[in-house]
Amino acid sequence: MNRANREEFFRRLQSVNPEPRTELEYDSPFELLVAVILSAQATDVGVNKATRRLYPVANTPQAILELGEEGLKRHIRTIGLFNSKAHNIILTCRKLLEEHGGEVPANRAALEALPGVGRKTANVVLNTAFGEPTIAVDTHIFRVANRTGLAHGKTPLEVERKLLKAVPEPFRKDAHHWLILHGRYTCKARKPDCPRCIVRDLCAYRNKTEAE
């Protein structure tokens, strides 16, 4: 996809969603961090149901530590892998209090040093909480980038690096959300909704679906 088409691609996504937001519910960088840790192999809907129970009770590192690992598990047990997630969140809370004054750090190295936080989670927090022009490549973005021709790559890291070069600068901060939402609701895995896609003519996908 050439530069002109990339610019038009994101201009159209922007036109229908000028201020995209994550579908995870949060009111602070810490709440976002916990929600993203919980979201691994889970849906945003499922995470939101759990955090609506958790955050009124404990929504700071200190409060979650006081809740304890078993107490935390009771609030998030509807989420897959809740045992390991609870363990990592407790360790992360302790590290935030000991090393960062209870605040979520706004730099990649410090975020990735937190238990349960990898590059994708760090990118989400940096982009969504702190407004950095990063792109967290999840399954949706990986699929959309390869399928449309925006950025071909065999690994999430390869796609991320290519997207950061391919996405025109004015659209870079919000590209993460536009691409996730496009993959979640239009460019779906099993059957993309090509007839309703606003970037269909710019997309390199050869097996476009037709209206039924």
mmCIF file of C-alpha atoms in Angstrom:
data_model
loop_
_atom_site.group_PDB
_atom_site.id
_atom_site.type_symbol
_atom_site.label_atom_id
_atom_site.label_comp_id
_atom_site.label_asym_id
_atom_site.label_seq_id
_atom_site.Cartn_x
_atom_site.Cartn_y
_atom_site.Cartn_z
ATOM 1 C CA MET A 1 0.000 0.000 0.000
ATOM 2 C CA ASN A 2 1.509 3.329 -1.044
ATOM 3 C CA ARG A 3 1.649 6.425 1.172
ATOM 4 C CA ALA A 4 -1.351 8.138 -0.415
ATOM 5 C CA ASN A 5 -3.510 5.073 0.161
ATOM 6 C CA ARG A 6 -2.267 4.716 3.746
ATOM 7 C CA GLU A 7 -3.212 8.309 4.457
ATOM 8 C CA GLU A 8 -6.658 7.786 2.926
ATOM 9 C CA PHE A 9 -7.046 4.519 4.858
ATOM 10 C CA PHE A 10 -6.613 6.235 8.215
ATOM 11 C CA ARG A 11 -8.461 9.371 7.174
ATOM 12 C CA ARG A 12 -11.555 7.244 6.580
ATOM 13 C CA LEU A 13 -11.203 5.403 9.876
ATOM 14 C CA GLN A 14 -10.820 8.764 11.589
ATOM 15 C CA SER A 15 -13.878 10.173 9.832
ATOM 16 C CA VAL A 16 -16.195 7.604 11.432
ATOM 17 C CA ASN A 17 -14.444 7.553 14.828
ATOM 18 C CA PRO A 18 -12.599 10.825 15.457
ATOM 19 C CA GLU A 19 -11.690 10.054 19.073
ATOM 20 C CA PRO A 20 -11.252 6.274 19.404
ATOM 21 C CA ARG A 21 -10.967 4.745 22.859
ATOM 22 C CA THR A 22 -10.197 1.365 24.288
ATOM 23 C CA GLU A 23 -13.255 -0.690 25.223
ATOM 24 C CA LEU A 24 -11.654 -1.534 28.563
ATOM 25 C CA GLU A 25 -13.156 0.496 31.388
ATOM 26 C CA TYR A 26 -10.716 2.422 33.603
ATOM 27 C CA ASP A 27 -10.313 5.702 35.473
ATOM 28 C CA SER A 28 -6.565 5.750 36.107
ATOM 29 C CA PRO A 29 -3.337 4.410 34.572
ATOM 30 C CA PHE A 30 -3.253 1.753 37.302
ATOM 31 C CA GLU A 31 -6.784 0.573 36.550
ATOM 32 C CA LEU A 32 -5.855 0.400 32.866
ATOM 33 C CA LEU A 33 -2.694 -1.579 33.635
ATOM 34 C CA VAL A 34 -4.616 -4.156 35.669
ATOM 35 C CA ALA A 35 -7.334 -4.400 33.019
ATOM 36 C CA VAL A 36 -4.779 -5.006 30.260
ATOM 37 C CA ILE A 37 -3.018 -7.694 32.319
ATOM 38 C CA LEU A 38 -6.399 -9.363 32.817
ATOM 39 C CA SER A 39 -7.261 -9.079 29.110
ATOM 40 C CA ALA A 40 -4.704 -11.650 27.932
ATOM 41 C CA GLN A 41 -6.718 -14.468 26.315
ATOM 42 C CA ALA A 42 -9.919 -12.822 27.558
ATOM 43 C CA THR A 43 -12.488 -10.481 26.050
ATOM 44 C CA ASP A 44 -12.821 -6.835 27.008
ATOM 45 C CA VAL A 45 -16.437 -7.544 27.962
ATOM 46 C CA GLY A 46 -15.331 -10.242 30.383
ATOM 47 C CA VAL A 47 -12.593 -8.048 31.845
ATOM 48 C CA ASN A 48 -15.004 -5.163 32.367
ATOM 49 C CA LYS A 49 -17.433 -7.424 34.237
ATOM 50 C CA ALA A 50 -14.623 -8.447 36.582
ATOM 51 C CA THR A 51 -13.186 -4.974 37.140
ATOM 52 C CA ARG A 52 -16.666 -3.591 37.887
ATOM 53 C CA ARG A 53 -16.597 -5.927 40.885
ATOM 54 C CA LEU A 54 -12.952 -5.308 41.751
ATOM 55 C CA TYR A 55 -12.371 -1.569 41.412
ATOM 56 C CA PRO A 56 -15.069 -0.382 43.853
ATOM 57 C CA VAL A 57 -13.289 -2.536 46.449
ATOM 58 C CA ALA A 58 -9.648 -2.081 45.430
ATOM 59 C CA ASN A 59 -8.292 0.124 42.653
ATOM 60 C CA THR A 60 -4.819 1.096 43.897
ATOM 61 C CA PRO A 61 -1.666 -0.998 44.403
ATOM 62 C CA GLN A 62 -1.967 -0.697 48.184
ATOM 63 C CA ALA A 63 -5.645 -1.646 48.227
ATOM 64 C CA ILE A 64 -5.068 -4.713 46.064
ATOM 65 C CA LEU A 65 -2.152 -5.803 48.261
ATOM 66 C CA GLU A 66 -4.412 -5.488 51.289
ATOM 67 C CA LEU A 67 -7.028 -7.556 49.461
ATOM 68 C CA GLY A 68 -4.421 -10.297 49.044
ATOM 69 C CA GLU A 69 -3.982 -12.846 46.290
ATOM 70 C CA GLU A 70 -6.893 -15.031 47.367
ATOM 71 C CA GLY A 71 -9.139 -12.008 47.781
ATOM 72 C CA LEU A 72 -8.160 -10.782 44.329
ATOM 73 C CA LYS A 73 -8.920 -14.179 42.835
ATOM 74 C CA ARG A 74 -12.469 -14.051 44.143
ATOM 75 C CA HIS A 75 -13.094 -10.894 42.107
ATOM 76 C CA ILE A 76 -11.480 -12.083 38.852
ATOM 77 C CA ARG A 77 -12.193 -15.820 38.847
ATOM 78 C CA THR A 78 -14.529 -15.529 35.841
ATOM 79 C CA ILE A 79 -11.497 -14.635 33.699
ATOM 80 C CA GLY A 80 -9.271 -17.244 32.093
ATOM 81 C CA LEU A 81 -5.884 -17.854 33.746
ATOM 82 C CA PHE A 82 -7.075 -15.923 36.807
ATOM 83 C CA ASN A 83 -4.684 -17.741 39.150
ATOM 84 C CA SER A 84 -1.527 -16.658 37.353
ATOM 85 C CA LYS A 85 -2.957 -13.215 36.625
ATOM 86 C CA ALA A 86 -3.761 -12.648 40.297
ATOM 87 C CA HIS A 87 -0.245 -13.725 41.255
ATOM 88 C CA ASN A 88 1.335 -11.344 38.741
ATOM 89 C CA ILE A 89 -0.924 -8.431 39.714
ATOM 90 C CA ILE A 90 0.029 -8.831 43.387
ATOM 91 C CA LEU A 91 3.737 -8.864 42.467
ATOM 92 C CA THR A 92 3.232 -5.851 40.203
ATOM 93 C CA CYS A 93 1.460 -3.915 42.965
ATOM 94 C CA ARG A 94 4.338 -4.610 45.344
ATOM 95 C CA LYS A 95 6.893 -3.503 42.759
ATOM 96 C CA LEU A 96 4.944 -0.320 41.964
ATOM 97 C CA LEU A 97 4.906 0.612 45.653
ATOM 98 C CA GLU A 98 8.533 -0.287 46.287
ATOM 99 C CA GLU A 99 10.060 1.217 43.153
ATOM 100 C CA HIS A 100 7.622 3.782 41.723
ATOM 101 C CA GLY A 101 5.820 5.327 44.659
ATOM 102 C CA GLY A 102 2.639 3.464 43.746
ATOM 103 C CA GLU A 103 2.454 5.136 40.335
ATOM 104 C CA VAL A 104 2.460 3.445 36.926
ATOM 105 C CA PRO A 105 5.735 4.341 35.167
ATOM 106 C CA ALA A 106 5.486 6.057 31.798
ATOM 107 C CA ASN A 107 8.447 4.347 30.164
ATOM 108 C CA ARG A 108 8.734 1.012 28.391
ATOM 109 C CA ALA A 109 11.654 -0.496 30.301
ATOM 110 C CA ALA A 110 10.031 0.069 33.689
ATOM 111 C CA LEU A 111 6.669 -1.231 32.469
ATOM 112 C CA GLU A 112 8.154 -4.378 30.946
ATOM 113 C CA ALA A 113 9.979 -5.046 34.236
ATOM 114 C CA LEU A 114 6.612 -5.469 35.971
ATOM 115 C CA PRO A 115 5.392 -9.075 36.438
ATOM 116 C CA GLY A 116 2.808 -10.039 33.833
ATOM 117 C CA VAL A 117 3.653 -7.086 31.583
ATOM 118 C CA GLY A 118 5.117 -7.777 28.155
ATOM 119 C CA ARG A 119 5.693 -5.539 25.172
ATOM 120 C CA LYS A 120 2.056 -5.564 24.053
ATOM 121 C CA THR A 121 0.740 -4.586 27.486
ATOM 122 C CA ALA A 122 3.393 -1.884 27.818
ATOM 123 C CA ASN A 123 2.421 -0.485 24.432
ATOM 124 C CA VAL A 124 -1.260 -0.332 25.379
ATOM 125 C CA VAL A 125 -0.496 1.549 28.592
ATOM 126 C CA LEU A 126 1.963 3.920 26.919
ATOM 127 C CA ASN A 127 -0.509 4.697 24.152
ATOM 128 C CA THR A 128 -3.801 4.777 26.045
ATOM 129 C CA ALA A 129 -2.747 6.179 29.419
ATOM 130 C CA PHE A 130 0.118 8.417 28.354
ATOM 131 C CA GLY A 131 -0.681 9.296 24.741
ATOM 132 C CA GLU A 132 2.482 7.910 23.171
ATOM 133 C CA PRO A 133 2.268 6.971 19.463
ATOM 134 C CA THR A 134 2.845 3.266 20.051
ATOM 135 C CA ILE A 135 0.987 0.340 18.481
ATOM 136 C CA ALA A 136 0.270 -2.798 20.500
ATOM 137 C CA VAL A 137 -0.042 -5.621 17.996
ATOM 138 C CA ASP A 138 -2.687 -8.059 19.173
ATOM 139 C CA THR A 139 -4.376 -10.722 17.035
ATOM 140 C CA HIS A 140 -6.727 -8.147 15.480
ATOM 141 C CA ILE A 141 -3.994 -5.710 14.454
ATOM 142 C CA PHE A 142 -1.742 -8.538 13.258
ATOM 143 C CA ARG A 143 -4.535 -9.802 11.009
ATOM 144 C CA VAL A 144 -5.603 -6.392 9.693
ATOM 145 C CA ALA A 145 -2.039 -5.262 8.982
ATOM 146 C CA ASN A 146 -1.225 -8.396 6.991
ATOM 147 C CA ARG A 147 -4.595 -8.781 5.301
ATOM 148 C CA THR A 148 -4.913 -5.185 4.093
ATOM 149 C CA GLY A 149 -1.293 -4.815 3.064
ATOM 150 C CA LEU A 150 -0.559 -2.068 5.587
ATOM 151 C CA ALA A 151 2.321 -4.014 7.107
ATOM 152 C CA HIS A 152 3.258 -7.586 6.293
ATOM 153 C CA GLY A 153 5.080 -9.515 8.997
ATOM 154 C CA LYS A 154 5.458 -12.975 10.467
ATOM 155 C CA THR A 155 5.645 -11.845 14.089
ATOM 156 C CA PRO A 156 3.846 -9.174 16.134
ATOM 157 C CA LEU A 157 7.124 -7.314 16.653
ATOM 158 C CA GLU A 158 7.842 -7.254 12.931
ATOM 159 C CA VAL A 159 4.338 -5.938 12.217
ATOM 160 C CA GLU A 160 4.649 -3.333 14.987
ATOM 161 C CA ARG A 161 7.906 -1.969 13.605
ATOM 162 C CA LYS A 162 6.548 -1.829 10.070
ATOM 163 C CA LEU A 163 3.332 -0.134 11.185
ATOM 164 C CA LEU A 164 5.261 2.553 13.037
ATOM 165 C CA LYS A 165 6.951 3.364 9.739
ATOM 166 C CA ALA A 166 3.868 2.920 7.565
ATOM 167 C CA VAL A 167 1.249 4.875 9.531
ATOM 168 C CA PRO A 168 1.403 8.586 8.619
ATOM 169 C CA GLU A 169 2.466 10.665 11.621
ATOM 170 C CA PRO A 170 -0.829 12.564 12.121
ATOM 171 C CA PHE A 171 -2.651 9.250 12.629
ATOM 172 C CA ARG A 172 -0.025 7.385 14.660
ATOM 173 C CA LYS A 173 -1.348 8.066 18.175
ATOM 174 C CA ASP A 174 -4.829 6.704 17.426
ATOM 175 C CA ALA A 175 -3.891 4.010 14.889
ATOM 176 C CA HIS A 176 -3.770 1.391 17.641
ATOM 177 C CA HIS A 177 -7.452 1.830 18.495
ATOM 178 C CA TRP A 178 -8.683 2.220 14.921
ATOM 179 C CA LEU A 179 -6.985 -0.990 13.812
ATOM 180 C CA ILE A 180 -8.208 -3.017 16.794
ATOM 181 C CA LEU A 181 -11.786 -1.858 16.345
ATOM 182 C CA HIS A 182 -11.630 -2.434 12.597
ATOM 183 C CA GLY A 183 -10.406 -5.981 13.182
ATOM 184 C CA ARG A 184 -12.922 -6.662 15.928
ATOM 185 C CA TYR A 185 -16.039 -5.480 14.096
ATOM 186 C CA THR A 186 -15.323 -5.394 10.344
ATOM 187 C CA CYS A 187 -12.152 -7.215 9.306
ATOM 188 C CA LYS A 188 -13.082 -10.251 11.370
ATOM 189 C CA ALA A 189 -11.010 -13.423 11.390
ATOM 190 C CA ARG A 190 -13.416 -16.012 10.036
ATOM 191 C CA LYS A 191 -15.421 -13.841 7.674
ATOM 192 C CA PRO A 192 -14.466 -10.221 7.091
ATOM 193 C CA ASP A 193 -17.403 -7.907 6.453
ATOM 194 C CA CYS A 194 -15.981 -6.572 3.190
ATOM 195 C CA PRO A 195 -19.306 -5.258 1.782
ATOM 196 C CA ARG A 196 -19.581 -2.794 4.687
ATOM 197 C CA CYS A 197 -15.886 -1.956 4.901
ATOM 198 C CA ILE A 198 -15.073 1.736 4.368
ATOM 199 C CA VAL A 199 -11.535 0.942 3.185
ATOM 200 C CA ARG A 200 -12.427 -1.976 0.899
ATOM 201 C CA ASP A 201 -11.043 -0.308 -2.235
ATOM 202 C CA LEU A 202 -7.710 0.370 -0.522
ATOM 203 C CA CYS A 203 -7.303 -3.147 0.842
ATOM 204 C CA ALA A 204 -5.011 -5.713 -0.773
ATOM 205 C CA TYR A 205 -6.959 -8.741 0.481
ATOM 206 C CA ARG A 206 -7.714 -10.984 -2.492
ATOM 207 C CA ASN A 207 -10.561 -13.031 -1.025
ATOM 208 C CA LYS A 208 -12.977 -10.233 -0.259
ATOM 209 C CA THR A 209 -16.439 -11.350 0.772
ATOM 210 C CA GLU A 210 -19.519 -10.323 -1.164
ATOM 211 C CA ALA A 211 -22.884 -9.144 0.080
ATOM 212 C CA GLU A 212 -25.314 -11.983 0.731
#
